[in-house]
Coordinates of C-alpha atoms in Angstrom, one line a residue:
X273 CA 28.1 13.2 -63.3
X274 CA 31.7 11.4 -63.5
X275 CA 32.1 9.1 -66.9
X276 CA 33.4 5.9 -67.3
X277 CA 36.8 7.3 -68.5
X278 CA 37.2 9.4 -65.5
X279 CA 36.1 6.1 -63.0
X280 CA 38.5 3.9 -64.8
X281 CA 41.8 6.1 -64.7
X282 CA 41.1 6.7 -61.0
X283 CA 40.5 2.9 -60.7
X284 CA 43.2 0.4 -59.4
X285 CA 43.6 -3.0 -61.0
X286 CA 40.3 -5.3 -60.4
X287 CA 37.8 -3.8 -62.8
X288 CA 34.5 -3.4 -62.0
X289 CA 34.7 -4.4 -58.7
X290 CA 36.7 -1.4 -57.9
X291 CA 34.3 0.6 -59.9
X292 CA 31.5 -0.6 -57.9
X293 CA 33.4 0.9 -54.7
X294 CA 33.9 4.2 -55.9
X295 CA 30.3 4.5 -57.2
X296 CA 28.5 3.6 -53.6
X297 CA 31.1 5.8 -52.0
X298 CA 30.8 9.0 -54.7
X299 CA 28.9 11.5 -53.1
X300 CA 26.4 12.0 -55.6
X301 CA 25.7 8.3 -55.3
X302 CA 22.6 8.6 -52.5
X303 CA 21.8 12.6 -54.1
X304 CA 17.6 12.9 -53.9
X305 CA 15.9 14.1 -56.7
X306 CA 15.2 17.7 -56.8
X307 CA 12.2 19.2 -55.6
X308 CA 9.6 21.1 -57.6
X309 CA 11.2 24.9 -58.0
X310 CA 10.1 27.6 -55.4
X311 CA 7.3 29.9 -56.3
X312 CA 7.4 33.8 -56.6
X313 CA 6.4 35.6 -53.5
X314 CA 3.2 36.9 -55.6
X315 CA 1.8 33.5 -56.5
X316 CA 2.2 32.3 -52.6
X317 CA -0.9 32.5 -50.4
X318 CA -1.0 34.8 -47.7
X319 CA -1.2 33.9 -43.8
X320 CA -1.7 37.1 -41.6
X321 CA 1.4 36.6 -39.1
X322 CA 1.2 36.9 -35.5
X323 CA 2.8 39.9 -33.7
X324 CA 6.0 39.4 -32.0
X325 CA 5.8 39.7 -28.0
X326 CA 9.9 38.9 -27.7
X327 CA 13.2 39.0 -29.1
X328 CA 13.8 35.6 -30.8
X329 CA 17.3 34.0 -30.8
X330 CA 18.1 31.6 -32.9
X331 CA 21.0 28.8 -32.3
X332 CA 22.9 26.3 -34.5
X333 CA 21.9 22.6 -34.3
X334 CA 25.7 22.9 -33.4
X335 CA 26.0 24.4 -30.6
X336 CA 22.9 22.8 -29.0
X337 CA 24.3 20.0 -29.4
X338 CA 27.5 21.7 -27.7
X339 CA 25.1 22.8 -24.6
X340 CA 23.8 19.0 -24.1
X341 CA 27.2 17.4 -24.4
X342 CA 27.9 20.1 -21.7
X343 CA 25.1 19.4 -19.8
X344 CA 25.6 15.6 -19.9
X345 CA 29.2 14.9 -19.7
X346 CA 30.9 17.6 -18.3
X347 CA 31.7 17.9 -14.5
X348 CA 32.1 20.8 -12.4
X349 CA 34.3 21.0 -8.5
X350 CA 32.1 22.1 -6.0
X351 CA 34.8 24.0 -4.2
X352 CA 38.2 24.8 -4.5
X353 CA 39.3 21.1 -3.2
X354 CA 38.2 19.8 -6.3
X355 CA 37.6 16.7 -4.4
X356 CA 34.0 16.6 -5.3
X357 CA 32.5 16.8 -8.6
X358 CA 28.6 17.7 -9.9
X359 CA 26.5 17.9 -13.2
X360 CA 26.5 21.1 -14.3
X361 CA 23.3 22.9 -13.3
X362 CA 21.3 24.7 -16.0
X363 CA 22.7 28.1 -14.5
X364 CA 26.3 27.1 -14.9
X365 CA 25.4 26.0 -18.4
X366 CA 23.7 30.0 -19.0
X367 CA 27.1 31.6 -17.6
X368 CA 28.6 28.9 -19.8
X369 CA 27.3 29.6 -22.7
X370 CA 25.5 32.9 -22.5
X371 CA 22.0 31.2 -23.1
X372 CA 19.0 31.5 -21.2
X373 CA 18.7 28.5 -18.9
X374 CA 15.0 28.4 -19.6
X375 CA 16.6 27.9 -23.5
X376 CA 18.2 25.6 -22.0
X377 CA 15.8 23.4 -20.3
X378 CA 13.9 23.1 -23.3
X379 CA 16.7 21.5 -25.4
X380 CA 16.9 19.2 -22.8
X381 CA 13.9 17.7 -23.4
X382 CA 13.9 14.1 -24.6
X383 CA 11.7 15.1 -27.5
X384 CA 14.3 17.9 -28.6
X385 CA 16.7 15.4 -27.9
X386 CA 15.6 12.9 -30.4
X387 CA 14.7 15.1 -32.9
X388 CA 18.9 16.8 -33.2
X389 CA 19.7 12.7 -33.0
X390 CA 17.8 11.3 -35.9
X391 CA 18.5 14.7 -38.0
X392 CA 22.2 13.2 -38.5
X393 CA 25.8 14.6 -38.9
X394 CA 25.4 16.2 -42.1
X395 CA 23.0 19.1 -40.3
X396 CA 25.6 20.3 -37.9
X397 CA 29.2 20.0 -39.8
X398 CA 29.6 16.2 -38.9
X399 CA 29.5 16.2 -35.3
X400 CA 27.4 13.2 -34.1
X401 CA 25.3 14.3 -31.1
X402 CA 25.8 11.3 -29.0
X403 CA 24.5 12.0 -25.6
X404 CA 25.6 8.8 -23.4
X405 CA 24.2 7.4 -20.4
X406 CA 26.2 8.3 -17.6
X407 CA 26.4 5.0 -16.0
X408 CA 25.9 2.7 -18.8
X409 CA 27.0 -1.6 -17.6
X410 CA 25.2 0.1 -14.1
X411 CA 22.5 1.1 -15.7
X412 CA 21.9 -2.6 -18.0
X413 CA 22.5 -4.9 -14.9
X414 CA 19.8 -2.7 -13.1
X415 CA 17.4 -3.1 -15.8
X416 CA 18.2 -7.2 -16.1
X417 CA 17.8 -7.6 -12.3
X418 CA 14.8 -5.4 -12.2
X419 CA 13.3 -8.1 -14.9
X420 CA 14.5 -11.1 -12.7
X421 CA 12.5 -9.7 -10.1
X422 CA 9.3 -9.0 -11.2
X423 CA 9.8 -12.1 -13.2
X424 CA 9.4 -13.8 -10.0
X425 CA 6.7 -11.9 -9.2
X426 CA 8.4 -9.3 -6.6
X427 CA 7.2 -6.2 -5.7
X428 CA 9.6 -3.3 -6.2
X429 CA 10.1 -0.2 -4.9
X430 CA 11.8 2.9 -5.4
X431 CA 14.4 2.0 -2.4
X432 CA 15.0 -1.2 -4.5
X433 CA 16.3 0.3 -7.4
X434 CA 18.2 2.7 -4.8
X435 CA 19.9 0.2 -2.9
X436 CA 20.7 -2.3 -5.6
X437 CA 22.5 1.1 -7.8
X438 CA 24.7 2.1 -5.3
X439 CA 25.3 -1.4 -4.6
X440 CA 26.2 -1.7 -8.1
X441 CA 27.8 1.2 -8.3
X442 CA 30.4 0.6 -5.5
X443 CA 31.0 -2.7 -7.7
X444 CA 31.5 -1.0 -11.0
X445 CA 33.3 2.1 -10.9
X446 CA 35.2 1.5 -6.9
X447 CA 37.6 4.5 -8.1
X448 CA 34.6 7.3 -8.4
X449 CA 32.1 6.7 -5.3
X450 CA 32.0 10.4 -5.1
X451 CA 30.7 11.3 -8.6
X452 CA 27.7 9.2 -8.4
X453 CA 24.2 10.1 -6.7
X454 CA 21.2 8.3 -7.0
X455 CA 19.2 12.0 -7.8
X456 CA 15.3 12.0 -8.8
X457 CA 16.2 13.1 -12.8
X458 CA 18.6 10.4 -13.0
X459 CA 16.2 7.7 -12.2
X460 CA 13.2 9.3 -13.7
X461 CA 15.4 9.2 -17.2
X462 CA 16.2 6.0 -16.0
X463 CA 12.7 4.8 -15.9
X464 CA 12.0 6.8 -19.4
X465 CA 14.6 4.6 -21.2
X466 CA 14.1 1.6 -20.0
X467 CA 9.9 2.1 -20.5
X468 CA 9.6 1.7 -16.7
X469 CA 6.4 3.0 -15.1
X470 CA 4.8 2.9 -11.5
X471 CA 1.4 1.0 -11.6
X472 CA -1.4 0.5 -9.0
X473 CA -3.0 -3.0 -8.1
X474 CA -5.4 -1.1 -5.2
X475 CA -7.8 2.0 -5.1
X476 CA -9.8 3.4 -2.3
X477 CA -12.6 5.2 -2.1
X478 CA -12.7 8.0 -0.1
X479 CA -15.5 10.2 1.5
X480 CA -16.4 14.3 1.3
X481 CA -14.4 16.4 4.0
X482 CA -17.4 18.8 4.3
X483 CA -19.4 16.1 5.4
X484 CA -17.8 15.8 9.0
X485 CA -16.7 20.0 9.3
X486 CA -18.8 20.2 12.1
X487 CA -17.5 17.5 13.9
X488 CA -14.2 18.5 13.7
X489 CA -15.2 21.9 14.9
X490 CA -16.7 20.8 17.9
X491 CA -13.7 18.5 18.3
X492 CA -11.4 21.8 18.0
X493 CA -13.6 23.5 20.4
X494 CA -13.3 20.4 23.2
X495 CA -9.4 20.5 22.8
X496 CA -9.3 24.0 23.1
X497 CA -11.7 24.4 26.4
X498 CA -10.0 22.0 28.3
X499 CA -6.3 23.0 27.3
X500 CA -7.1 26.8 29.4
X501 CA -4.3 27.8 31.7
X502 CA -5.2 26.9 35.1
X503 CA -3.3 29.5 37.3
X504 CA -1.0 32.4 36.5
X505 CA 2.3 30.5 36.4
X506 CA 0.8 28.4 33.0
X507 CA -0.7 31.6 31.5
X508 CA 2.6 33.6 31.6
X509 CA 3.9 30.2 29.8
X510 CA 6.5 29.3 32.5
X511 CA 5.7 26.1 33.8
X512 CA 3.6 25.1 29.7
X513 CA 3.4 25.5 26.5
X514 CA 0.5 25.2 25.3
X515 CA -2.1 26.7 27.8
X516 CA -2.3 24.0 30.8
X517 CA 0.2 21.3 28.8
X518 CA 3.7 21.3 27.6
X519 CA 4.2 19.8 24.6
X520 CA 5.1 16.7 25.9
X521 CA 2.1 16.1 27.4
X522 CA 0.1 16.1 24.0
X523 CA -0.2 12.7 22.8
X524 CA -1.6 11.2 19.7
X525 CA -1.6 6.4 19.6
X526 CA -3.1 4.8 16.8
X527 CA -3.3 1.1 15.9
X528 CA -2.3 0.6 11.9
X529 CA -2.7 -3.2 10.7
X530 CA 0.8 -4.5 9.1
X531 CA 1.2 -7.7 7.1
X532 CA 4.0 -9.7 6.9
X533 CA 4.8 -9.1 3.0
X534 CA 4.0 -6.0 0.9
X535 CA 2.7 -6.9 -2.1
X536 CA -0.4 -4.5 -2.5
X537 CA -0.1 -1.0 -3.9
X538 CA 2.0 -0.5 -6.8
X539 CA 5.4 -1.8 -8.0
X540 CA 7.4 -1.2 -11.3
X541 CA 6.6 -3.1 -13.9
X542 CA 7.3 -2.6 -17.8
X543 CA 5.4 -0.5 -19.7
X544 CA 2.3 -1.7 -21.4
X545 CA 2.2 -4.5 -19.6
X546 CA -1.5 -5.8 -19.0
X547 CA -1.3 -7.8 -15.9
X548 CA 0.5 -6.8 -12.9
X549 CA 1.3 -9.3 -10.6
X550 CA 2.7 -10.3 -7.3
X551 CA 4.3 -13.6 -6.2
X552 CA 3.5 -14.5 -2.1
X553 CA 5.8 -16.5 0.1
X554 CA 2.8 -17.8 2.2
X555 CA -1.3 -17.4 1.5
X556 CA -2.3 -14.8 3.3
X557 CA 1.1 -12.6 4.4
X558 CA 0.1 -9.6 2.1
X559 CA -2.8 -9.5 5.0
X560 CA -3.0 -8.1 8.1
X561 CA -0.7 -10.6 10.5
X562 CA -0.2 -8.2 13.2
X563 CA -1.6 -5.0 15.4
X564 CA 1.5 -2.0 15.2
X565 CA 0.5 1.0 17.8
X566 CA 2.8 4.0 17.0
X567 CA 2.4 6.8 20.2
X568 CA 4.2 10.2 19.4
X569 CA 3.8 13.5 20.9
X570 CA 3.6 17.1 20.2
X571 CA 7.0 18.0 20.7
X572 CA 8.4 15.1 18.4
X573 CA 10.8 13.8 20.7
X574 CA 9.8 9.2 20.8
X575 CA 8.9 8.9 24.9
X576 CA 7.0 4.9 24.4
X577 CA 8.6 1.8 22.3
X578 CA 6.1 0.6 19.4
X579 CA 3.6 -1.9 20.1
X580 CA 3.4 -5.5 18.3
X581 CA 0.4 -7.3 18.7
X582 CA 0.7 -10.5 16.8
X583 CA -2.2 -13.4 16.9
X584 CA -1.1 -16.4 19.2
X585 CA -3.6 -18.8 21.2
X586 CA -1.1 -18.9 24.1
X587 CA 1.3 -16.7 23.6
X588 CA 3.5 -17.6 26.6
X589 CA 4.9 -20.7 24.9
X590 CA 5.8 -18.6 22.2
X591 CA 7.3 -15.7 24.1
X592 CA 9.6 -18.4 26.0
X593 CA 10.6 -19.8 22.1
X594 CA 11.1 -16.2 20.6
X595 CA 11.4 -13.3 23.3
X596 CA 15.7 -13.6 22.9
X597 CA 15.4 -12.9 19.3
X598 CA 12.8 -10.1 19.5
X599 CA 14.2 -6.3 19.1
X600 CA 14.2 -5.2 22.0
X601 CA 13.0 -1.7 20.6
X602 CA 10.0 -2.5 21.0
X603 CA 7.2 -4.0 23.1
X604 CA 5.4 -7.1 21.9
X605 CA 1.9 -8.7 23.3
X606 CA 0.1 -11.9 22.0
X607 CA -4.0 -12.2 21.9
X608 CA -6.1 -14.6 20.0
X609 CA -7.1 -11.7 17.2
X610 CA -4.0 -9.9 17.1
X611 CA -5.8 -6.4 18.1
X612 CA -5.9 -4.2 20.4
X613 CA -8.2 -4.6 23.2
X614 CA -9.3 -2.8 26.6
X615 CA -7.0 -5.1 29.1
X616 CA -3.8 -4.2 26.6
X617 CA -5.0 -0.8 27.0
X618 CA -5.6 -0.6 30.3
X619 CA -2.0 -2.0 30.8
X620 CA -0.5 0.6 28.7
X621 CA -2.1 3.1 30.7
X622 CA -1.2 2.2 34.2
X623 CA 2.7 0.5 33.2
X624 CA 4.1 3.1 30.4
X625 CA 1.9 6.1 29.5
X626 CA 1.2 7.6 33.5
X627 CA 4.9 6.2 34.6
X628 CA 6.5 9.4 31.9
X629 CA 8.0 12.2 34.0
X630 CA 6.1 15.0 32.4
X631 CA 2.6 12.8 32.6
X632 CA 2.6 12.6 36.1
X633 CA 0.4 16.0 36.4
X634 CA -1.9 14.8 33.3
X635 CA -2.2 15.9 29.6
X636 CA -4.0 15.3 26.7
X637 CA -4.2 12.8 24.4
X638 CA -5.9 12.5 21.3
X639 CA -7.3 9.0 20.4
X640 CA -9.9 7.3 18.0
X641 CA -13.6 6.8 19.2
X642 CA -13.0 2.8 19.6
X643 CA -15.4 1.2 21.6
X644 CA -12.3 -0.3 23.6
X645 CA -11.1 3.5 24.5
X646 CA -14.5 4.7 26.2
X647 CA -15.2 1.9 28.5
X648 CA -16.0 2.8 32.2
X649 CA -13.2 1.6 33.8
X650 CA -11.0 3.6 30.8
X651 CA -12.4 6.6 31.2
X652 CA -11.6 6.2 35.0
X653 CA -8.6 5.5 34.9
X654 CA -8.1 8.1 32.7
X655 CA -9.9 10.8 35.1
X656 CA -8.1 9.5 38.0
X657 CA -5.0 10.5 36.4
X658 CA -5.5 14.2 35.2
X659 CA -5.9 12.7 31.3
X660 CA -8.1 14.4 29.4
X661 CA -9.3 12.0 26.1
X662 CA -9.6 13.6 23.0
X663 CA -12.3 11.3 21.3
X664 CA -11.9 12.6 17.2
X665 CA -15.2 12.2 15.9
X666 CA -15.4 8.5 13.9
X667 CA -15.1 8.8 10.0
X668 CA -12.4 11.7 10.8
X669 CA -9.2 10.0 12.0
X670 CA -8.1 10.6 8.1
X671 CA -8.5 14.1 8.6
X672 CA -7.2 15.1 12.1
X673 CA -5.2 12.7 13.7
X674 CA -1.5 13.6 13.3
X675 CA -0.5 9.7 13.1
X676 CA -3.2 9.2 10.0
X677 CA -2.1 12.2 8.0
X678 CA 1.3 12.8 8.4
X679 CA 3.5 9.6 9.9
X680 CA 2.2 6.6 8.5
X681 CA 2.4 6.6 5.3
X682 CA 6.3 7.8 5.2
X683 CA 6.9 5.3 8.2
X684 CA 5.7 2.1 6.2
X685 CA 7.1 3.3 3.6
X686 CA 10.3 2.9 5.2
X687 CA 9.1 -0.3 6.9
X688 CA 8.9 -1.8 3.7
X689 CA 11.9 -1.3 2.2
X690 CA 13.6 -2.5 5.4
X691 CA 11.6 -6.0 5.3
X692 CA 12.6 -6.1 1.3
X693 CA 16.0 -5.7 2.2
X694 CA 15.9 -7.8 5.2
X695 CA 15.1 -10.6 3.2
X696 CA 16.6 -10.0 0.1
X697 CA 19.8 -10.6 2.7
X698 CA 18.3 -13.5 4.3
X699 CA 17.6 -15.3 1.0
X700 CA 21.1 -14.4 -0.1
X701 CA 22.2 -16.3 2.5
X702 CA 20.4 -19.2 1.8
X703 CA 17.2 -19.1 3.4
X704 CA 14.5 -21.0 1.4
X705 CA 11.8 -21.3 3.5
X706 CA 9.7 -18.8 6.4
X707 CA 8.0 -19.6 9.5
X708 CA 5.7 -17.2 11.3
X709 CA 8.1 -17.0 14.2
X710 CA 10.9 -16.2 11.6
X711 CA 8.1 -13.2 9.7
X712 CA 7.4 -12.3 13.9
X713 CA 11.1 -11.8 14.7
X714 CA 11.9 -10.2 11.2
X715 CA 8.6 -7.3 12.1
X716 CA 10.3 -6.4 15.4
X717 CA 13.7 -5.8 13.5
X718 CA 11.7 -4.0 10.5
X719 CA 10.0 -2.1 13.0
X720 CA 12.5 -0.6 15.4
X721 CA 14.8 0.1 12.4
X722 CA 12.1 2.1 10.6
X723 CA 10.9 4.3 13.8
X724 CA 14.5 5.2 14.5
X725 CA 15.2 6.5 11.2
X726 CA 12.1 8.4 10.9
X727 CA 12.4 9.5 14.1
X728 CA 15.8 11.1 13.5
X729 CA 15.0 12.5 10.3
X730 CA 11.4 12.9 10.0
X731 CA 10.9 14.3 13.5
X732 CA 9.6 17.8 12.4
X733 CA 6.6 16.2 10.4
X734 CA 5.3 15.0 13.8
X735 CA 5.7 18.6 15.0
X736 CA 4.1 19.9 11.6
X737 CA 1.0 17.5 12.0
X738 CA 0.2 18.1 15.4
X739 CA 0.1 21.9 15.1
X740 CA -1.9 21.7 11.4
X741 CA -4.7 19.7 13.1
X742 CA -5.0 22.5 16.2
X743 CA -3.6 20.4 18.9
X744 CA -0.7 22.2 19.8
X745 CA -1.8 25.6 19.1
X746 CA -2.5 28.3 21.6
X747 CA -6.2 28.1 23.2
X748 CA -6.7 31.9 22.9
X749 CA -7.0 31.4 19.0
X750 CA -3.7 33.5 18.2
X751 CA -2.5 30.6 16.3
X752 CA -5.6 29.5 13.9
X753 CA -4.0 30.4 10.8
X754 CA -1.7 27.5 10.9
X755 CA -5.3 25.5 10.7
X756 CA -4.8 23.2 8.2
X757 CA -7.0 20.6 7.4
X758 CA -7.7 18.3 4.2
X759 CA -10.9 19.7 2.7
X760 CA -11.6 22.6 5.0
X761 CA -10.8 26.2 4.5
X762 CA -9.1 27.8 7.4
X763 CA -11.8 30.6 7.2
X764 CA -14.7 27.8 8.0
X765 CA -12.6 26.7 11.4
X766 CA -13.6 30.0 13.2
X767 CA -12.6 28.2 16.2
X768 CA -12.8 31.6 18.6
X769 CA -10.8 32.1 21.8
X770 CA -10.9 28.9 24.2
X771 CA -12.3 31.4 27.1
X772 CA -14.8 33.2 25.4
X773 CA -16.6 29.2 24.3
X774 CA -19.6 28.5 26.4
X775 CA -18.5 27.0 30.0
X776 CA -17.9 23.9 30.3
X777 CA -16.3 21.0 32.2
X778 CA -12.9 21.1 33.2
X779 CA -13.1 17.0 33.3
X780 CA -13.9 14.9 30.7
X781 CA -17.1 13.3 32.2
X782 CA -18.5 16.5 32.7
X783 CA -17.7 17.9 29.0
X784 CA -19.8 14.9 28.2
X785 CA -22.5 15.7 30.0
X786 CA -22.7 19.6 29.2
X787 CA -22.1 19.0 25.7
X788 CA -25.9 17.8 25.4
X789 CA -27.4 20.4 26.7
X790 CA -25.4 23.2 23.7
X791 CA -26.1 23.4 20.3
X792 CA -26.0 20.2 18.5
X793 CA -24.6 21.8 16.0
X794 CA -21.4 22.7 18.0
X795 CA -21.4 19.8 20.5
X796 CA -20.2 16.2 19.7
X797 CA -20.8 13.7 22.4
X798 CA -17.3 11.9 22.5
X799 CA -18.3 9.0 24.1
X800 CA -20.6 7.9 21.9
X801 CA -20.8 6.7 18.2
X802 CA -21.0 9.8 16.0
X803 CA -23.5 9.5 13.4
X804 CA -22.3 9.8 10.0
X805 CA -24.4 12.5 8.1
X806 CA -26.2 10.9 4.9

């Protein structure tokens, strides 16, 4: 301990004042008291230790702190034009460093993170491990907005926070566009600091697969009889592909209700946050406001516009007011309950679906069991025309139809963050208040936007559905084990070879009829209401 003497020599003019300095900087000022001394190895209690399975390293808090500052702030050229830049990876950081990546990933880890931060300097030679954000102003103004927003009572997305980043971005740093990406660990950390979290404001209940497996076999089995190669040219595959049908001629439509605002499901919201809420321009929006009929086909290639059916008591007078302003991507119709009904149907029938090049001979498409589908003068039509109609069994849309388990979720998904965008934009601008013609013409724009982009990059999903679900696989069963349906094991679809099935029908009428004189327990009649098994 220094003495008085020894303070005041080394003390300038000013007395104790000075003194006082030197005393809260001495470094035995802040010393802890000592622990109690450390006893003999014969007095300590012994705990059997495990056996070692691996060769264990061991690292300075130094030089993992050397690896994250690596890891964090260092950039690498991803070729030799050293024009773009990337994170290092946690292999470059191994041939870095010489340490495991696995190693690696672990110090990574917030919790590791935290725990070299609050151990202090003194641990590790007086380095401070600092690991900074890497966008830092982008990242606070994102956060602020993100609270403006659901301050009003927004719902917000994940293509928010994307669009308004690299909005941001572009604003903030205009000299390095390249270096920044908006990657899934940089906004998951994102959402980590700022206490961020995804919540739900729905649930749905949802029923047992097993339940309908014998449906959907019988289903499989209708497909699969009346998709047989007809003459020698379609078995050798030269004129089809897909036993009678080429893969254009498989068709799946489905009617999906859309609202005019999307304010159900989940949004971001602060952690811990007890009530979750949404604002709504107009009562009633976050409802269904309109009918949207998607068609797509086996090959994945779009061949029909989307369908709007919006609710309007006389929809001429509106058509006249609006039809300029409507996308022209895509066909609209007006009816008093903005659904889909047998004369729109019909329409589509006879006007788009049997006016397609490749549907001139027929083909097959694959519908739900609506009442609206299976009226006589449908089903004419239909057989008039070489179209066979693949009823799928009510209660199992969810499971089998390629529109239901594959493309809509991803394609409202994009529809909504175009109709956030599109009025983010529009409010921007200065527009205060919406009309239902404005929330009609905004939909068409939404919509045609959204099917072109998924079109053009999620085209091989449609492909991908239609073959998991059996309808564009060969008839002669070479193909079953690309079977794949929610719930069902591919062994339990033991489909069989479409010529060795009992005979039946080569038209749909008479499927109908033979199918109840089989086996019930392998025949569905698709005309008629299936009845749910209890």
């Amino acid at each position: 301990m220094l003495n008085d003497s020894v303070l005041q020599q080394g003390a300038p003019k000013g007395g104790n004042e000075s003194i006082g300095i030197l005393l809260s900087i001495s470094p035995f000022s802040n010393r802890k008291k000592p622990g109690p001394k450390p006893r003999p190895l014969h007095k300590r209690i012994y705990h059997p230790p495990k056996a070692v399975r691996r060769v264990e390293r061991s690292y300075s808090q130094l030089k993992k702190v050397e690896v994250l500052m690596f890891l964090h702030n260092h950039w690498i050229a991803k070729d030799e034009t050293e024009k773009i830049f990337h994170r290092p990876s946690y292999t470059d950081a191994e041939a870095f460093f010489k340490i495991p990546s696995s190693t690696i990933s672990n110090w990574n880890q917030p919790k590791h993170i935290n725990m070299l931060v609050s151990q202090g300097p003194a641990s590790y030679g007086g380095t401070h491990a600092v690991l900074h954000h890497r966008w830092p102003e982008l990242e606070e103004r994102l956060f602020t907005q993100f609270l403006g927003r659901r301050g009003e009572g927004k719902v917000i997305r994940r293509g928010w926070f994307r669009r308004l980043a690299t909005q941001l971005y572009r604003e903030l740093y205009p000299d390095t566009l390249h270096l920044f990406r908006f990657s899934a660990g940089w906004f998951n950390r994102f959402l980590k600091r700022y206490r961020i979290v995804i919540r739900f404001t729905t649930n749905q209940a949802s029923k047992i697969p097993e339940e309908f497996q014998n449906h959907i076999l019988s289903w499989l089995r209708f497909n699969r009889r009346n998709s047989l190669p007809r003459n020698s040219l379609e078995k050798a595959h030269l004129i089809t592909d897909v036993g009678r049908f080429r893969l254009s001629q498989i068709c799946n439509m489905d009617e999906t209700p859309i609202p005019f605002e999307f304010l159900s499901g989940k949004t971001y919201e602060m952690k811990g946050a007890k009530t979750v809420w949404a604002k709504q321009t107009r009562g009633g929006w976050d409802k269904r406001q309109a009918t949207l009929i998607l068609y797509v086909f086996a090959d994945g290639l779009p061949r029909i516009k989307p369908k709007l059916i919006f609710h309007a008591a006389t929809g001429a007078q509106v058509r006249r007011k609006e039809e300029a302003l409507y996308d022209k991507r895509v066909t609209v119709e007006f009816n008093p309950t903005a659904y889909n009904n047998e004369a729109l149907f019909l329409r589509w029938i006879e006007e788009e679906l049997i006016k397609l090049e490749d549907w001139k001979d027929g083909g097959l498409l694959a519908i739900d069991a609506a009442e609206f589908h299976k009226t006589e003068k449908i089903l004419t039509t239909l057989r008039e025309h070489s179209i066979i109609p693949s009823m799928i069994p009510p209660g199992c849309t969810r499971l089998v139809q390629p529109l239901d388990i594959s493309i809509n979720k991803p394609f409202k998904e994009l529809l909504r963050d175009y109709v956030d965008s599109y009025v983010e934009l529009e409010e921007h601008a200065g527009k205060e208040t919406w009309s239902v013609g404005d929330r009609r013409v905004m939909t068409t724009i939404c919509v045609s936007r959204a099917w072109d982009q998924f079109c053009r990059e999620s085209h091989h999903l449609v492909i991908t559905s239609f073959r998991n679900v059996g309808l564009s696989l060969h008839p002669n069963g070479s193909e079953d084990h690309e079977l794949s349906i929610k719930g069902i094991a591919t062994s339990e679809l033991q489909v069989g070879n479409g010529q060795e099935l009992p005979e039946m029908g080569d038209t749909w009428e008479e499927e109908r009829t033979l199918s109840t004189e089989s086996d019930e327990s392998e025949a569905v009649e698709y005309d008629l209401p299936v009845k749910h098994l209890d």
